[in-house]
Structures are given as structure tokens and as C-alpha cells.
Amino acid sequence: MDQLTITRPDDWHLHLRDGAMMESVLPYTAKQFARAIVMPNLTPPVTTAEMAKGYRDRILAALPEGSDFQPLMTCYLTDDTAPDDLAQGHADGIFTAAKLYPANATTNSAAGVTDVRKLDPVLKRMAEIGMPLLVHGEVTGPKVDIFDREAVFIETVLTPMVERHPSLKVVLEHITTGQAVEFVETGGHNVAATVTPQHMIINRNDIFKGGIRPHLYCLPVAKRERHRLAVRTAAVSGHPRFFLGTDSAPHTLGAKESACGCAGIFNAPAALETYLNVFDQEDALENFEGFASLHGPRFYGLPVNEGKITLRRESWMVEEDIDTKSGDKLKAFMGGEELGWRLVDA
Ligand code: DOR
Ligand code: ZN
């Protein structure tokens, strides 16, 4: 097969930032995806419908001429989120979903939730209205080893939460472990996960290959090889509750290459082609459309996109250094590496 035409895909997990950075990175996503779930971890975080509406307007205003890309907005949950306000924002078509960041788990999560049980009234209401909860699944604090934070979160926080709210739609974001795969596979039809390109490609050794590689550092951090294989196998399997979410998270070169480098991998420039390369390597091209274009909307209860895109078998090298409008530079995931598939320009 030398050409693949599929329903236009969506990115169910994306960091666009704001201002000049957003304007610089948005075209990469808008070119490949019809819609994206836009994460709310700005400073200050997007905690109200009014803030989300303003952010959405700024994204729409920054779109390249002729683009019909649709940003799907999320609410950043805090200890003070009011069920009525959240439900109203959902009913008004502003919030597609809400994001749970455990306080201090990752970039701009200081205002996140300190104890998930405090959210029970919010979660109860979300379950009633069918609003998905998107979860950054890591415990915080120094007592748990960084490589165990996802597994411990699943056991001590997520499993009891799902038991308390059995009909709540839950997306465990950017999964990195065999335990997360098992959680989804053994969970109900209302439990799903997104998978990033990097967590199918790198393991924790890659972060230290020949020296420290800050551009391969993200959270949750890549795990052992057996976990990478479990995540990769699940993603290409055709299982309807695993779907595409890039977690593309741009940070400037200076913020990454620093004594205390930020977590986040900027994979937007070649995201779709990077995923397709993996599906091809795994001999699973027939499952690519489901993962990229069908499973996500079905889980969210949204229509599948109408248009199609075509990818062609073609060897090309991903651009490594990306300029932004503020003069800062970004490093792209897979930059300088060859991919075997390329998006055919519409
Ligand atoms: O690596 C990450 N970067 N993980 C997150 O959860 C947040 C993201 C960011 O916003 O930079
Ligand atoms: Zn993220």
C-alpha cells in the first residue's frame, strides 16, 4: 500500500499556549487535524467559561486563512470549581471536557486539585451530563518514585474514583505504562486513554542516550521498555478505547536546555506521520483510521469528521529547528529523523 486515505483525524490532547507561541505552533496542528482538545494549563489557568471563550477566540483569530480547524476547549479543575458553572459552560457549548491536574503534577498545575475526593460533587454532575473528565494520571510528592507515579495514581486515586462514579466518562491521558493499558482494557465502555507518539517510540533509556536529552523529557516521563511495548501494542490493536492525543507541548529552547528544564515534547510538526510510521512498523495500517479519526469522536459522543486526508509513502526528513514569532526557537520531536509517510497537501 503506497497511499492511505482516511477520515480527517483529531488530536484529543494538545497544548497550544497563547500569544506569539500559539500563533507559531497552531498552523502545524491545523494542517493535520480537524479538531483538537486544547489543554487549559495557561498562566493563569483557564478555569471559567468566559476565559475559555476568550482563549478560543484568540485561537480562531490566529488560524491560517481558510482553515476550518475547531479548537475544543477544556476547563482546568480546581478545588473551587462549582458544578453549576461547569455544567453551564458545557451546556453553552464552550467546554467540551474538564481537565484534572493533581496539584503540582506538571507544568502550570500549581492551582490543580489537592484531593480528588473534594471534586466528587463536580464529578457527579459531569457524569449526569455526559461531560468527559480528562485526567493527568500521576500522584505527586517526593515519596513516590517518578517512574511509579502513574501506576500508583491508577491504584490509589483513579480506580476508587471510577468506582465512586461508575458512569463518568474518563480519559486517562498520555498513558505510559502496562498498568494504564490494563486499566483501560478491563474498564467499562466509559474509560479510555490517549496515546502520544513519543510514548510509543521512546523508553526511559532514550532520555539518557549518550548524555541527557532534554527534548525527550515530558510528563509522565517515558518508562521501561516493557511499558513502551504495552502502550504501543494497545494503540495499534484497533481497540476502540485507545485514541490519538499528541500532548504536543512546546517550550522554548532556553526553557528546555536549562539547569531545570521544562517537561514537554513538541511533536506537532510531524505528529500524524510519526504515528503512521509506528502503525506501519507494526503492520497495523488497517487500524490507523480508527485510532486517529474514529475512536475519539465516538468516545466523546461527537460526530466523526466529514472530510478525508491522504498520506503517501514517501521518505522525508522532519525539520528539527523551528522558529517562532517571538524569536524563540523550538526543537521538534523526530527532528532530523526520517519518516516513511507524508501528508499530501490538501
Ligand atoms: O510534559 C508535559 N508537558 N506534560 C504535561 O502534563 C504538561 C505539558 C506542558 O504543558 O508543558
Ligand atoms: Zn498534556
Coordinates of C-alpha atoms in Angstrom, one line a residue, residues 63-346:
L63 CA -5.8 30.3 12.2
P64 CA -4.3 30.4 8.8
E65 CA -6.5 31.8 6.1
G66 CA -9.2 29.3 5.0
S67 CA -8.6 26.8 7.9
D68 CA -11.8 25.3 9.4
F69 CA -9.9 23.9 12.4
Q70 CA -12.0 23.7 15.5
P71 CA -10.5 24.1 19.0
L72 CA -12.4 22.1 21.6
M73 CA -12.0 23.9 25.0
T74 CA -11.4 22.4 28.4
C75 CA -11.9 23.7 31.9
Y76 CA -9.0 23.5 34.4
L77 CA -10.5 22.0 37.5
T78 CA -9.5 23.4 40.9
D79 CA -10.6 22.8 44.5
D80 CA -13.1 25.6 43.9
T81 CA -14.8 24.6 40.7
A82 CA -18.5 24.9 41.0
P83 CA -20.6 22.1 39.5
D84 CA -23.2 24.6 38.2
D85 CA -20.7 26.9 36.5
L86 CA -19.0 23.9 34.8
A87 CA -22.3 22.4 33.7
Q88 CA -23.4 25.8 32.3
G89 CA -20.2 26.2 30.3
H90 CA -20.8 22.7 28.9
A91 CA -24.4 23.4 28.1
D92 CA -23.4 26.7 26.3
G93 CA -21.0 24.7 24.1
I94 CA -17.9 26.3 25.4
F95 CA -16.4 23.4 27.4
T96 CA -16.1 20.1 25.7
A97 CA -14.5 18.5 28.7
A98 CA -12.7 19.2 32.0
K99 CA -9.1 18.5 32.9
L100 CA -8.0 17.2 36.2
Y101 CA -4.4 18.1 37.1
P102 CA -3.4 16.8 40.5
A103 CA -1.8 19.9 42.2
N104 CA 1.9 20.3 41.2
A105 CA 1.9 17.2 38.9
T106 CA 3.2 19.0 35.9
T107 CA 3.6 22.3 34.0
N108 CA 1.3 25.0 35.4
S109 CA -0.6 22.7 37.7
A110 CA 0.0 24.5 41.0
A111 CA -3.7 25.5 41.0
G112 CA -4.8 21.9 40.4
V113 CA -6.8 19.7 42.6
T114 CA -5.3 18.9 46.0
D115 CA -7.6 15.9 46.8
V116 CA -9.7 14.3 44.2
R117 CA -12.5 13.5 46.7
K118 CA -13.1 17.2 47.0
L119 CA -14.2 17.0 43.4
D120 CA -16.9 14.4 44.0
P121 CA -19.8 16.9 43.6
V122 CA -18.3 18.2 40.3
L123 CA -17.7 14.6 39.0
K124 CA -21.2 13.6 39.9
R125 CA -22.6 16.4 37.8
M126 CA -20.2 15.7 35.0
A127 CA -21.4 12.1 34.9
E128 CA -25.0 13.2 34.8
I129 CA -24.5 15.5 31.8
G130 CA -22.1 13.2 30.0
M131 CA -19.1 15.6 30.2
P132 CA -15.8 13.8 29.9
L133 CA -13.1 14.0 32.6
L134 CA -9.6 14.2 31.2
V135 CA -7.0 13.0 33.7
H136 CA -3.4 13.7 34.2
G137 CA -2.8 10.4 36.0
E138 CA 0.2 10.9 38.3
V139 CA 0.4 11.2 42.1
T140 CA 2.6 14.0 43.3
G141 CA 5.0 14.4 46.2
P142 CA 8.5 13.1 46.9
K143 CA 7.5 9.8 48.4
V144 CA 6.6 8.0 45.2
D145 CA 9.3 7.4 42.6
I146 CA 8.8 9.3 39.4
F147 CA 8.6 6.1 37.4
D148 CA 5.8 4.7 39.6
R149 CA 3.6 7.8 39.7
E150 CA 1.2 6.7 37.0
A151 CA 0.8 3.2 38.4
V152 CA 0.3 4.4 41.9
F153 CA -2.3 7.0 40.7
I154 CA -4.3 4.3 39.0
E155 CA -4.3 2.1 42.0
T156 CA -4.9 4.7 44.8
V157 CA -6.8 7.6 43.1
L158 CA -8.3 6.6 39.7
T159 CA -9.7 3.2 40.5
P160 CA -11.6 4.4 43.6
M161 CA -12.8 7.5 41.7
V162 CA -14.2 5.4 38.9
E163 CA -15.9 3.1 41.5
R164 CA -17.5 6.2 43.1
H165 CA -18.6 7.5 39.7
P166 CA -19.2 4.4 37.5
S167 CA -20.9 6.2 34.7
L168 CA -18.4 9.1 34.4
K169 CA -16.6 9.3 31.1
V170 CA -12.9 9.2 31.9
V171 CA -9.9 9.7 29.6
L172 CA -6.6 8.7 31.1
E173 CA -4.3 11.0 29.2
H174 CA -0.9 10.2 27.7
I175 CA -0.6 6.7 29.1
T176 CA 2.9 5.4 29.7
T177 CA 2.5 2.0 31.5
G178 CA 1.3 -1.5 31.2
Q179 CA -0.9 -0.8 34.2
A180 CA -2.7 2.0 32.3
V181 CA -3.3 -0.3 29.4
E182 CA -4.8 -2.8 31.7
F183 CA -6.9 -0.2 33.5
V184 CA -8.5 0.7 30.1
E185 CA -8.8 -2.8 28.8
T186 CA -10.5 -4.1 31.9
G187 CA -12.5 -0.9 32.5
G188 CA -16.0 -0.1 31.3
H189 CA -17.1 1.4 28.0
N190 CA -16.8 4.8 29.7
V191 CA -13.0 4.5 30.3
A192 CA -10.5 5.4 27.6
A193 CA -6.9 6.6 27.0
T194 CA -5.0 8.8 24.7
V195 CA -1.5 7.8 23.4
T196 CA 1.2 10.2 22.4
P197 CA 3.7 9.5 19.6
Q198 CA 6.7 9.7 22.0
H199 CA 5.4 7.1 24.4
M200 CA 5.2 4.6 21.5
I201 CA 8.7 5.4 20.4
I202 CA 11.0 6.2 23.3
N203 CA 11.7 4.4 26.6
R204 CA 13.5 5.9 29.6
N205 CA 16.9 4.9 28.3
D206 CA 16.5 7.2 25.3
I207 CA 16.3 10.2 27.7
F208 CA 19.9 9.4 28.7
K209 CA 21.4 8.1 25.5
G210 CA 24.9 9.4 25.3
G211 CA 24.0 12.3 27.6
I212 CA 20.9 14.0 28.9
R213 CA 18.3 14.7 26.2
P214 CA 16.0 17.4 27.5
H215 CA 13.9 17.3 24.4
L216 CA 12.8 13.8 25.2
Y217 CA 11.6 14.8 28.7
C218 CA 7.9 15.1 29.3
L219 CA 5.4 14.1 32.0
P220 CA 4.5 11.4 32.6
V221 CA 8.1 10.5 31.9
A222 CA 8.8 7.6 29.5
K223 CA 9.1 4.3 31.3
R224 CA 10.9 0.9 30.9
E225 CA 10.9 -0.8 27.5
R226 CA 8.2 -3.3 28.5
H227 CA 5.8 -0.4 29.2
R228 CA 6.6 1.2 25.9
L229 CA 5.7 -2.1 24.2
A230 CA 2.5 -2.4 26.1
V231 CA 1.4 1.1 25.2
R232 CA 2.4 0.6 21.6
T233 CA 0.6 -2.7 21.3
A234 CA -2.6 -1.3 22.7
A235 CA -2.5 1.7 20.4
V236 CA -2.1 -0.2 17.2
S237 CA -4.5 -3.0 18.3
G238 CA -7.7 -1.5 17.0
H239 CA -9.2 -1.4 20.5
P240 CA -11.9 1.4 20.4
R241 CA -10.9 3.0 23.7
F242 CA -7.4 4.0 22.7
F243 CA -7.0 7.0 20.6
L244 CA -4.7 9.8 19.3
G245 CA -3.7 12.6 21.6
T246 CA -0.3 14.1 20.8
D247 CA 0.3 16.1 24.1
S248 CA 2.4 18.3 21.9
A249 CA 3.8 20.8 24.5
P250 CA 6.1 23.5 23.1
H251 CA 8.7 25.1 25.4
T252 CA 11.4 27.4 24.1
L253 CA 14.8 26.1 23.6
G254 CA 16.0 28.1 26.6
A255 CA 13.4 26.6 28.8
K256 CA 14.2 23.0 27.7
E257 CA 18.0 23.3 27.7
S258 CA 18.4 24.6 31.2
A259 CA 19.6 23.6 34.6
C260 CA 15.9 22.9 35.4
G261 CA 14.4 22.0 32.0
C262 CA 10.6 22.1 31.4
A263 CA 8.6 19.0 30.8
G264 CA 7.1 18.8 27.3
I265 CA 7.8 17.4 23.9
F266 CA 6.8 19.5 20.8
N267 CA 5.7 16.8 18.3
A268 CA 3.1 18.8 16.3
P269 CA 5.2 19.3 13.1
A270 CA 5.1 15.6 12.1
A271 CA 2.6 14.2 14.6
L272 CA 0.3 12.3 12.2
E273 CA 3.2 10.9 10.1
T274 CA 5.0 9.8 13.2
Y275 CA 2.0 7.8 14.4
L276 CA 1.5 6.3 11.0
N277 CA 5.1 5.3 10.8
V278 CA 4.6 3.3 14.0
F279 CA 1.4 1.6 12.7
D280 CA 3.3 0.7 9.5
Q281 CA 6.2 -0.8 11.5
E282 CA 3.7 -2.8 13.5
D283 CA 1.9 -4.0 10.3
A284 CA -1.3 -2.4 11.5
L285 CA -2.2 0.2 8.8
E286 CA -5.7 -1.1 8.8
N287 CA -6.2 0.1 12.4
F288 CA -4.8 3.6 11.8
E289 CA -8.0 5.3 10.8
G290 CA -9.8 4.0 14.0
F291 CA -7.1 5.3 16.3
A292 CA -6.6 8.7 14.5
S293 CA -10.2 9.5 13.4
L294 CA -13.0 7.3 14.7
H295 CA -12.4 6.1 18.3
G296 CA -12.0 9.6 19.8
P297 CA -15.2 11.2 18.5
R298 CA -17.2 8.0 19.3
F299 CA -16.0 8.1 22.9
Y300 CA -16.7 11.8 23.2
G301 CA -20.1 11.4 21.6
L302 CA -19.2 13.9 18.8
P303 CA -19.7 13.4 15.1
V304 CA -16.9 11.9 13.1
N305 CA -15.3 14.4 10.7
E306 CA -16.7 14.6 7.2
G307 CA -13.6 15.3 5.1
K308 CA -10.7 12.9 4.2
I309 CA -6.9 13.3 4.2
T310 CA -4.4 11.3 2.2
L311 CA -0.9 10.2 3.3
R312 CA 1.6 8.9 0.8
R313 CA 4.5 6.5 1.3
E314 CA 7.5 8.8 0.9
S315 CA 10.8 9.1 2.7
W316 CA 11.4 12.6 4.2
M317 CA 13.3 14.2 7.0
V318 CA 11.5 16.1 9.7
E319 CA 12.6 19.7 10.3
E320 CA 14.5 19.9 13.6
D321 CA 14.7 23.6 14.4
I322 CA 11.5 25.6 14.3
D323 CA 11.4 29.4 14.6
T324 CA 8.7 31.2 16.5
K325 CA 7.2 34.6 16.0
S326 CA 8.8 35.8 19.3
G327 CA 12.3 34.9 18.0
D328 CA 12.5 31.9 20.3
K329 CA 13.4 28.5 18.8
L330 CA 11.7 25.1 19.3
K331 CA 13.1 21.6 18.7
A332 CA 10.7 19.2 17.0
F333 CA 10.3 15.6 18.1
M334 CA 11.7 13.3 15.4
G335 CA 13.6 16.3 14.0
G336 CA 16.4 15.2 11.8
E337 CA 14.9 11.7 11.5
E338 CA 13.4 10.0 8.5
L339 CA 9.8 9.1 8.3
G340 CA 8.2 6.8 5.7
W341 CA 4.9 8.6 5.2
R342 CA 4.0 12.1 4.3
L343 CA 0.7 14.0 4.4
V344 CA -0.4 15.0 0.9
D345 CA -1.3 18.7 0.9
A346 CA -5.0 19.3 0.5

